[in-house]
mmCIF file of C-alpha atoms in Angstrom:
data_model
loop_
_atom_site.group_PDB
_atom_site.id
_atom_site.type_symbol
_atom_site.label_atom_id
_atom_site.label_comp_id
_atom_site.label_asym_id
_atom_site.label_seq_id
_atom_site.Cartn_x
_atom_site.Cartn_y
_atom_site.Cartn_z
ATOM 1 C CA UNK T 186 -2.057 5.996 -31.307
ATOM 2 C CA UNK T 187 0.003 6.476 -27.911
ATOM 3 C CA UNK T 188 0.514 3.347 -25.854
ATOM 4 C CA UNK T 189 -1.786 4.857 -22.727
ATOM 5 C CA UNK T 190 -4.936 4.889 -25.156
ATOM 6 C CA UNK T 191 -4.437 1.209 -25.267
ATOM 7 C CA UNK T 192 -4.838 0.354 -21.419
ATOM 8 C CA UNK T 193 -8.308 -1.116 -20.487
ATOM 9 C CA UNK T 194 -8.167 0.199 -17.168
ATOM 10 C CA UNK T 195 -6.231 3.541 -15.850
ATOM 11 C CA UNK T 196 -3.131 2.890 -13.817
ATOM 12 C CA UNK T 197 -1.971 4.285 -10.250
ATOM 13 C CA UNK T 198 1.666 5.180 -9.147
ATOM 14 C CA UNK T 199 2.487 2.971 -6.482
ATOM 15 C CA UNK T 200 5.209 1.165 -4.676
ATOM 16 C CA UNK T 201 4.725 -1.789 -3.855
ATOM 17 C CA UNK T 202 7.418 -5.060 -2.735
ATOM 18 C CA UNK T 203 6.191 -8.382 -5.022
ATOM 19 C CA UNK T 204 7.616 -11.721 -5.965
ATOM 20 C CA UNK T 205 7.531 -13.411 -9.553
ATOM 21 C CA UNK T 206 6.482 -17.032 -9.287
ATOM 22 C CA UNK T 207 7.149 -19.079 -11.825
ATOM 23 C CA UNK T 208 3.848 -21.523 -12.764
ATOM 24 C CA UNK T 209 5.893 -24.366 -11.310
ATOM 25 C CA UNK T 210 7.251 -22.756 -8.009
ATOM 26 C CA UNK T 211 10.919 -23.806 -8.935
ATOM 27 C CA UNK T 212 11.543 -20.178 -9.186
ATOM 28 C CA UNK T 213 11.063 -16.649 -7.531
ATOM 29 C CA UNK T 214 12.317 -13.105 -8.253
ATOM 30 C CA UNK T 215 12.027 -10.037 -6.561
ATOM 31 C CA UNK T 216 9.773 -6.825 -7.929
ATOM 32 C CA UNK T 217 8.700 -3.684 -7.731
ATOM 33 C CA UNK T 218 5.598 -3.058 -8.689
ATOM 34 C CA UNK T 219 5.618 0.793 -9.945
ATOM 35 C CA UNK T 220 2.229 1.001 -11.895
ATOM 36 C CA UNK T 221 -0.780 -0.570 -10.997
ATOM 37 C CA UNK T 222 -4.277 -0.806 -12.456
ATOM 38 C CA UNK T 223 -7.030 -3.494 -12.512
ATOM 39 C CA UNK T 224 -5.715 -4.994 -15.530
ATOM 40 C CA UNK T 225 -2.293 -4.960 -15.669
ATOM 41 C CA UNK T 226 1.185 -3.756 -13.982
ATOM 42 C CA UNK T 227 4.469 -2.047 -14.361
ATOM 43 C CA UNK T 228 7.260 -3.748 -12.709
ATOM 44 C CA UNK T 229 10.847 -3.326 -12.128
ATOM 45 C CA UNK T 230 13.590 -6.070 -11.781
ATOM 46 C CA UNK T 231 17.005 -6.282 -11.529
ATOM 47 C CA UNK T 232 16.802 -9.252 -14.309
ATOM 48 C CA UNK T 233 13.896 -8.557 -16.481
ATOM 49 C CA UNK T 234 15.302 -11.964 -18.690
ATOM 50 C CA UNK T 235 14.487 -13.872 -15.410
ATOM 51 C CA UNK T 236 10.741 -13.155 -15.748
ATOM 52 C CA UNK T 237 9.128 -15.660 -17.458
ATOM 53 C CA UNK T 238 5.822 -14.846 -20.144
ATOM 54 C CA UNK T 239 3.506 -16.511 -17.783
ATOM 55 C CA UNK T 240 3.579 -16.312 -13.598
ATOM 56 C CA UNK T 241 1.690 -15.550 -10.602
ATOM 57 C CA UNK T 242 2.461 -11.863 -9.020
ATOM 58 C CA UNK T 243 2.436 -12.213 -5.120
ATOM 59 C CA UNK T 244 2.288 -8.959 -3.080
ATOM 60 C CA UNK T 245 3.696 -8.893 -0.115
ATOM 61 C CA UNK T 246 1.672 -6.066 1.207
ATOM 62 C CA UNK T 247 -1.734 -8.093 1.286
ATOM 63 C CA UNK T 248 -0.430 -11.469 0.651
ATOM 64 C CA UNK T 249 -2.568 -11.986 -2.330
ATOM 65 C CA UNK T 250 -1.347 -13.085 -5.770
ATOM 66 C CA UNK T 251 -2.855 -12.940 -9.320
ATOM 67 C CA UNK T 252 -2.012 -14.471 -12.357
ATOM 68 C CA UNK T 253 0.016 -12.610 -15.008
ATOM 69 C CA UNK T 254 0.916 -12.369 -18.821
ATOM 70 C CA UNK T 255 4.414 -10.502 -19.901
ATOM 71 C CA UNK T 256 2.552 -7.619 -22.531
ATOM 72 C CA UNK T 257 6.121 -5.793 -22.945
ATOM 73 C CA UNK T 258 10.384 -5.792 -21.641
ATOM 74 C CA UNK T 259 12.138 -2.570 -21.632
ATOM 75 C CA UNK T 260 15.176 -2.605 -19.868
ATOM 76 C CA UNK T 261 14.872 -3.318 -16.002
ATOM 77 C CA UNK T 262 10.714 -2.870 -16.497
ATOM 78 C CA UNK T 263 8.269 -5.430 -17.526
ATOM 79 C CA UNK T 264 4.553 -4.831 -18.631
ATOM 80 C CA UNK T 265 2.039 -7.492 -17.820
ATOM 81 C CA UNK T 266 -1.617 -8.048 -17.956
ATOM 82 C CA UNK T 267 -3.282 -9.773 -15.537
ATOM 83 C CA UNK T 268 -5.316 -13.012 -16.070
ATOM 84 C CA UNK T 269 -6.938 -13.699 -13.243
ATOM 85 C CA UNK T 270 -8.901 -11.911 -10.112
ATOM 86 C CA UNK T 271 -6.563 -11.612 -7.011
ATOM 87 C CA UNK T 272 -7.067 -14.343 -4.424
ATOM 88 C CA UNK T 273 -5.133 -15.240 -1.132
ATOM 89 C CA UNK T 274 -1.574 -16.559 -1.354
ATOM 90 C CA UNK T 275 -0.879 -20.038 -0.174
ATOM 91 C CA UNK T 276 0.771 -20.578 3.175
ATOM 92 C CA UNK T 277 4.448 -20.294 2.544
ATOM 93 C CA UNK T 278 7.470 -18.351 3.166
ATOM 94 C CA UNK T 279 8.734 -16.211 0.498
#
């Protein structure tokens, strides 16, 4: 079976500026975000290892974030699956 059969959702080209947060806050790294559907995400990352299995996504665009699972690492790309609905990011500079 080929890996896009598996999506829930179809995903969109985009590109789009983001920020891994870790659960915590103690730590952030920079993203692209390069696929994007309502269910999950393609993302680049100059340190893939950095991204932790669990975070919140924040887009800089619309200054929302959503909750996120790491699905697959290949290289500088990471899959993920969201967990939760978007909702407004909290007052703070990124």
């Amino acid at each position: 079976m080929d890996f896009e059969d598996k999506r829930q959702s179809p995903r969109h080209r985009v590109l789009k500026d983001g920020k891994i947060i870790t659960v915590n806050n103690r730590s952030v790294v920079d993203c692209c975000i390069r696929d994007l559907s309502d269910t999950g995400a393609r993302l680049t990352c100059k340190d893939p290892l950095a991204v932790p299995h669990e975070f919140r996504l924040l887009f800089l665009a619309s200054l929302t974030v959503r909750d996120a699972v790491v699905v697959w690492r290949r290289d500088e790309q990471v899959g993920i699956h969201f967990t939760s609905a978007a909702r407004p990011a909290p007052p703070r500079k990124w």
